[in-house]
Amino acid sequence: MQIQIVCVGKLKEKYWSDGVAEYSKRLGAYARLDIRELPDEKTPDAMSPAEEEQVRVREGERILAALKPDAHVVALAIDGDAWSSEQLAAHLDRQAVYGGGAVAFIIGGSLGLSPAVLARADKKLSFGRMTYPHQLMRVLLLEQVYRAFKINRGEPYHK
């Protein structure tokens, strides 16, 4: 199976990079992992709604260009469906068997995702109604994808 993570923004702190590296290594036994880190737009504190929308659109264009055309796309969005770890595992299992085996997860920038990216998404996944830093979301997502593979294989890890 191929897992692609398309994310806006760089990991600046070593502890985020270390977390991503650890779960990337662990996932190597289960899937081919491709992490596409895209540049974020500058977002000054005092932006108008129109300027914020322009930022989302520009970041969205880069996101859409990074996606593989045949990928099943899951956008991380606060208004998406909240799945359990078991539901994520079942979803990935279905995609591996029936969906062609390529899943792309999208983590947007600080202002969220553009309407065009949300329209391209096959599913919207929420990690809850709280807002998280996108660097933390990358680590959380990788851990949950790793957990899903462990669940699907019946291997110890998930409790």
PDB file of C-alpha atoms in Angstrom:
ATOM      1  CA  MET A   1       0.000   0.000   0.000  1.00  0.00           C
ATOM      2  CA  GLN A   2       1.122   3.554  -0.676  1.00  0.00           C
ATOM      3  CA  ILE A   3       0.485   6.285   1.897  1.00  0.00           C
ATOM      4  CA  GLN A   4       1.095   9.888   0.926  1.00  0.00           C
ATOM      5  CA  ILE A   5       1.041  12.714   3.459  1.00  0.00           C
ATOM      6  CA  VAL A   6       0.721  16.134   1.836  1.00  0.00           C
ATOM      7  CA  CYS A   7       1.325  18.857   4.412  1.00  0.00           C
ATOM      8  CA  VAL A   8       1.756  22.599   4.417  1.00  0.00           C
ATOM      9  CA  GLY A   9       4.644  23.984   6.427  1.00  0.00           C
ATOM     10  CA  LYS A  10       8.017  22.791   7.590  1.00  0.00           C
ATOM     11  CA  LEU A  11       8.884  20.998  10.792  1.00  0.00           C
ATOM     12  CA  LYS A  12      11.081  23.481  12.613  1.00  0.00           C
ATOM     13  CA  GLU A  13      11.673  21.793  15.956  1.00  0.00           C
ATOM     14  CA  LYS A  14      13.782  18.649  16.269  1.00  0.00           C
ATOM     15  CA  TYR A  15      11.232  16.856  18.456  1.00  0.00           C
ATOM     16  CA  TRP A  16       8.619  17.017  15.654  1.00  0.00           C
ATOM     17  CA  SER A  17      11.179  15.769  13.117  1.00  0.00           C
ATOM     18  CA  ASP A  18      12.193  12.963  15.483  1.00  0.00           C
ATOM     19  CA  GLY A  19       8.559  11.891  15.920  1.00  0.00           C
ATOM     20  CA  VAL A  20       7.942  11.888  12.171  1.00  0.00           C
ATOM     21  CA  ALA A  21      11.176   9.958  11.573  1.00  0.00           C
ATOM     22  CA  GLU A  22      10.252   7.327  14.167  1.00  0.00           C
ATOM     23  CA  TYR A  23       6.780   6.634  12.773  1.00  0.00           C
ATOM     24  CA  SER A  24       8.037   6.808   9.187  1.00  0.00           C
ATOM     25  CA  LYS A  25      10.567   4.116  10.047  1.00  0.00           C
ATOM     26  CA  ARG A  26       7.913   1.963  11.709  1.00  0.00           C
ATOM     27  CA  LEU A  27       5.533   2.359   8.770  1.00  0.00           C
ATOM     28  CA  GLY A  28       8.221   1.171   6.360  1.00  0.00           C
ATOM     29  CA  ALA A  29       7.359  -2.427   7.236  1.00  0.00           C
ATOM     30  CA  TYR A  30       3.737  -1.941   6.127  1.00  0.00           C
ATOM     31  CA  ALA A  31       3.552   0.650   3.367  1.00  0.00           C
ATOM     32  CA  ARG A  32       5.488   2.928   1.069  1.00  0.00           C
ATOM     33  CA  LEU A  33       5.367   6.348   2.669  1.00  0.00           C
ATOM     34  CA  ASP A  34       5.739   9.605   0.748  1.00  0.00           C
ATOM     35  CA  ILE A  35       5.675  12.816   2.790  1.00  0.00           C
ATOM     36  CA  ARG A  36       5.315  15.945   0.655  1.00  0.00           C
ATOM     37  CA  GLU A  37       6.138  19.043   2.662  1.00  0.00           C
ATOM     38  CA  LEU A  38       4.874  22.150   0.861  1.00  0.00           C
ATOM     39  CA  PRO A  39       5.823  25.754   1.608  1.00  0.00           C
ATOM     40  CA  ASP A  40       3.292  27.771   3.544  1.00  0.00           C
ATOM     41  CA  GLU A  41       2.238  31.295   2.727  1.00  0.00           C
ATOM     42  CA  LYS A  42       3.132  34.210   4.979  1.00  0.00           C
ATOM     43  CA  THR A  43       0.210  34.996   7.265  1.00  0.00           C
ATOM     44  CA  PRO A  44       0.524  38.337   9.048  1.00  0.00           C
ATOM     45  CA  ASP A  45      -1.664  38.775  12.120  1.00  0.00           C
ATOM     46  CA  ALA A  46      -3.935  41.424  10.595  1.00  0.00           C
ATOM     47  CA  MET A  47      -5.287  39.839   7.418  1.00  0.00           C
ATOM     48  CA  SER A  48      -8.634  40.549   5.831  1.00  0.00           C
ATOM     49  CA  PRO A  49     -10.947  37.615   5.063  1.00  0.00           C
ATOM     50  CA  ALA A  50     -10.153  38.093   1.367  1.00  0.00           C
ATOM     51  CA  GLU A  51      -6.412  37.893   2.043  1.00  0.00           C
ATOM     52  CA  GLU A  52      -6.928  34.744   4.146  1.00  0.00           C
ATOM     53  CA  GLU A  53      -8.878  33.180   1.279  1.00  0.00           C
ATOM     54  CA  GLN A  54      -6.050  34.035  -1.144  1.00  0.00           C
ATOM     55  CA  VAL A  55      -3.604  32.233   1.157  1.00  0.00           C
ATOM     56  CA  ARG A  56      -5.848  29.143   1.259  1.00  0.00           C
ATOM     57  CA  VAL A  57      -6.210  29.204  -2.521  1.00  0.00           C
ATOM     58  CA  ARG A  58      -2.441  29.465  -3.156  1.00  0.00           C
ATOM     59  CA  GLU A  59      -1.651  26.706  -0.655  1.00  0.00           C
ATOM     60  CA  GLY A  60      -4.517  24.673  -2.114  1.00  0.00           C
ATOM     61  CA  GLU A  61      -3.085  24.892  -5.618  1.00  0.00           C
ATOM     62  CA  ARG A  62       0.206  23.461  -4.341  1.00  0.00           C
ATOM     63  CA  ILE A  63      -1.628  20.697  -2.467  1.00  0.00           C
ATOM     64  CA  LEU A  64      -3.666  19.687  -5.511  1.00  0.00           C
ATOM     65  CA  ALA A  65      -0.539  19.651  -7.693  1.00  0.00           C
ATOM     66  CA  ALA A  66       1.200  17.292  -5.223  1.00  0.00           C
ATOM     67  CA  LEU A  67      -1.594  14.700  -5.193  1.00  0.00           C
ATOM     68  CA  LYS A  68      -1.438  11.627  -7.354  1.00  0.00           C
ATOM     69  CA  PRO A  69      -4.447  11.575  -9.716  1.00  0.00           C
ATOM     70  CA  ASP A  70      -5.575   8.090  -8.653  1.00  0.00           C
ATOM     71  CA  ALA A  71      -5.163   8.595  -4.900  1.00  0.00           C
ATOM     72  CA  HIS A  72      -8.011   8.235  -2.443  1.00  0.00           C
ATOM     73  CA  VAL A  73      -7.808  11.579  -0.647  1.00  0.00           C
ATOM     74  CA  VAL A  74      -8.522  12.089   3.050  1.00  0.00           C
ATOM     75  CA  ALA A  75      -8.433  15.728   4.164  1.00  0.00           C
ATOM     76  CA  LEU A  76      -7.895  16.492   7.831  1.00  0.00           C
ATOM     77  CA  ALA A  77     -10.631  18.987   8.631  1.00  0.00           C
ATOM     78  CA  ILE A  78     -12.154  20.044  11.908  1.00  0.00           C
ATOM     79  CA  ASP A  79     -15.661  19.526  10.484  1.00  0.00           C
ATOM     80  CA  GLY A  80     -14.872  16.044   9.160  1.00  0.00           C
ATOM     81  CA  ASP A  81     -15.980  12.697  10.556  1.00  0.00           C
ATOM     82  CA  ALA A  82     -14.385  11.618  13.829  1.00  0.00           C
ATOM     83  CA  TRP A  83     -13.213   8.031  13.457  1.00  0.00           C
ATOM     84  CA  SER A  84     -11.929   5.608  16.032  1.00  0.00           C
ATOM     85  CA  SER A  85      -8.572   3.947  15.429  1.00  0.00           C
ATOM     86  CA  GLU A  86     -10.461   0.811  14.411  1.00  0.00           C
ATOM     87  CA  GLN A  87     -12.524   2.769  11.870  1.00  0.00           C
ATOM     88  CA  LEU A  88      -9.367   4.263  10.349  1.00  0.00           C
ATOM     89  CA  ALA A  89      -7.883   0.760  10.181  1.00  0.00           C
ATOM     90  CA  ALA A  90     -10.997  -0.577   8.427  1.00  0.00           C
ATOM     91  CA  HIS A  91     -10.954   2.343   5.993  1.00  0.00           C
ATOM     92  CA  LEU A  92      -7.310   1.750   5.077  1.00  0.00           C
ATOM     93  CA  ASP A  93      -7.960  -1.970   4.734  1.00  0.00           C
ATOM     94  CA  ARG A  94     -10.844  -1.316   2.305  1.00  0.00           C
ATOM     95  CA  GLN A  95      -8.655   1.032   0.277  1.00  0.00           C
ATOM     96  CA  ALA A  96      -5.870  -1.550   0.133  1.00  0.00           C
ATOM     97  CA  VAL A  97      -8.227  -4.250  -1.120  1.00  0.00           C
ATOM     98  CA  TYR A  98     -10.763  -2.371  -3.245  1.00  0.00           C
ATOM     99  CA  GLY A  99      -9.427   1.136  -3.796  1.00  0.00           C
ATOM    100  CA  GLY A 100      -6.166   0.673  -5.633  1.00  0.00           C
ATOM    101  CA  GLY A 101      -3.931   0.934  -2.582  1.00  0.00           C
ATOM    102  CA  ALA A 102      -2.995   4.628  -2.747  1.00  0.00           C
ATOM    103  CA  VAL A 103      -4.229   6.894   0.044  1.00  0.00           C
ATOM    104  CA  ALA A 104      -3.245  10.550   0.426  1.00  0.00           C
ATOM    105  CA  PHE A 105      -3.823  12.439   3.670  1.00  0.00           C
ATOM    106  CA  ILE A 106      -3.820  16.247   3.574  1.00  0.00           C
ATOM    107  CA  ILE A 107      -2.792  18.498   6.455  1.00  0.00           C
ATOM    108  CA  GLY A 108      -3.425  22.150   5.664  1.00  0.00           C
ATOM    109  CA  GLY A 109      -1.689  25.266   6.861  1.00  0.00           C
ATOM    110  CA  SER A 110      -2.634  27.557   9.716  1.00  0.00           C
ATOM    111  CA  LEU A 111      -5.697  28.925   7.891  1.00  0.00           C
ATOM    112  CA  GLY A 112      -7.098  25.548   6.853  1.00  0.00           C
ATOM    113  CA  LEU A 113      -7.860  24.085   3.451  1.00  0.00           C
ATOM    114  CA  SER A 114      -9.232  25.745   0.340  1.00  0.00           C
ATOM    115  CA  PRO A 115     -12.670  24.830  -1.006  1.00  0.00           C
ATOM    116  CA  ALA A 116     -10.980  23.226  -4.036  1.00  0.00           C
ATOM    117  CA  VAL A 117      -8.950  20.876  -1.807  1.00  0.00           C
ATOM    118  CA  LEU A 118     -12.009  19.972   0.261  1.00  0.00           C
ATOM    119  CA  ALA A 119     -13.929  19.282  -2.962  1.00  0.00           C
ATOM    120  CA  ARG A 120     -11.133  16.941  -4.155  1.00  0.00           C
ATOM    121  CA  ALA A 121     -11.200  14.994  -0.883  1.00  0.00           C
ATOM    122  CA  ASP A 122     -12.993  11.664  -0.888  1.00  0.00           C
ATOM    123  CA  LYS A 123     -13.294  11.831   2.905  1.00  0.00           C
ATOM    124  CA  LYS A 124     -12.847  14.456   5.592  1.00  0.00           C
ATOM    125  CA  LEU A 125     -11.356  13.225   8.848  1.00  0.00           C
ATOM    126  CA  SER A 126     -11.456  15.117  12.122  1.00  0.00           C
ATOM    127  CA  PHE A 127      -9.214  14.514  15.114  1.00  0.00           C
ATOM    128  CA  GLY A 128     -11.767  16.373  17.219  1.00  0.00           C
ATOM    129  CA  ARG A 129     -13.107  19.885  17.457  1.00  0.00           C
ATOM    130  CA  MET A 130      -9.934  21.289  18.985  1.00  0.00           C
ATOM    131  CA  THR A 131      -7.331  23.044  16.860  1.00  0.00           C
ATOM    132  CA  TYR A 132      -3.847  21.502  16.806  1.00  0.00           C
ATOM    133  CA  PRO A 133      -0.557  22.792  15.388  1.00  0.00           C
ATOM    134  CA  HIS A 134      -0.014  21.267  11.956  1.00  0.00           C
ATOM    135  CA  GLN A 135       3.398  19.949  13.080  1.00  0.00           C
ATOM    136  CA  LEU A 136       1.720  17.964  15.873  1.00  0.00           C
ATOM    137  CA  MET A 137      -0.969  16.730  13.473  1.00  0.00           C
ATOM    138  CA  ARG A 138       1.707  15.203  11.259  1.00  0.00           C
ATOM    139  CA  VAL A 139       3.029  13.131  14.169  1.00  0.00           C
ATOM    140  CA  LEU A 140      -0.483  12.218  15.368  1.00  0.00           C
ATOM    141  CA  LEU A 141      -1.556  11.177  11.882  1.00  0.00           C
ATOM    142  CA  LEU A 142       1.520   9.025  11.318  1.00  0.00           C
ATOM    143  CA  GLU A 143       1.019   7.346  14.703  1.00  0.00           C
ATOM    144  CA  GLN A 144      -2.624   6.592  13.884  1.00  0.00           C
ATOM    145  CA  VAL A 145      -1.771   5.211  10.427  1.00  0.00           C
ATOM    146  CA  TYR A 146       0.883   3.009  12.047  1.00  0.00           C
ATOM    147  CA  ARG A 147      -1.673   1.901  14.674  1.00  0.00           C
ATOM    148  CA  ALA A 148      -4.153   1.096  11.877  1.00  0.00           C
ATOM    149  CA  PHE A 149      -1.678  -1.232  10.188  1.00  0.00           C
ATOM    150  CA  LYS A 150      -0.966  -2.956  13.500  1.00  0.00           C
ATOM    151  CA  ILE A 151      -4.726  -3.406  14.080  1.00  0.00           C
ATOM    152  CA  ASN A 152      -5.242  -4.807  10.576  1.00  0.00           C
ATOM    153  CA  ARG A 153      -2.414  -7.298  11.038  1.00  0.00           C
ATOM    154  CA  GLY A 154      -3.583  -8.330  14.502  1.00  0.00           C
ATOM    155  CA  GLU A 155      -0.212  -7.384  15.948  1.00  0.00           C
ATOM    156  CA  PRO A 156       0.226  -6.144  19.488  1.00  0.00           C
ATOM    157  CA  TYR A 157       0.370  -2.381  19.961  1.00  0.00           C
ATOM    158  CA  HIS A 158      -3.236  -1.197  20.044  1.00  0.00           C
ATOM    159  CA  LYS A 159      -4.993  -1.394  23.399  1.00  0.00           C
TER     160      LYS A 159
END
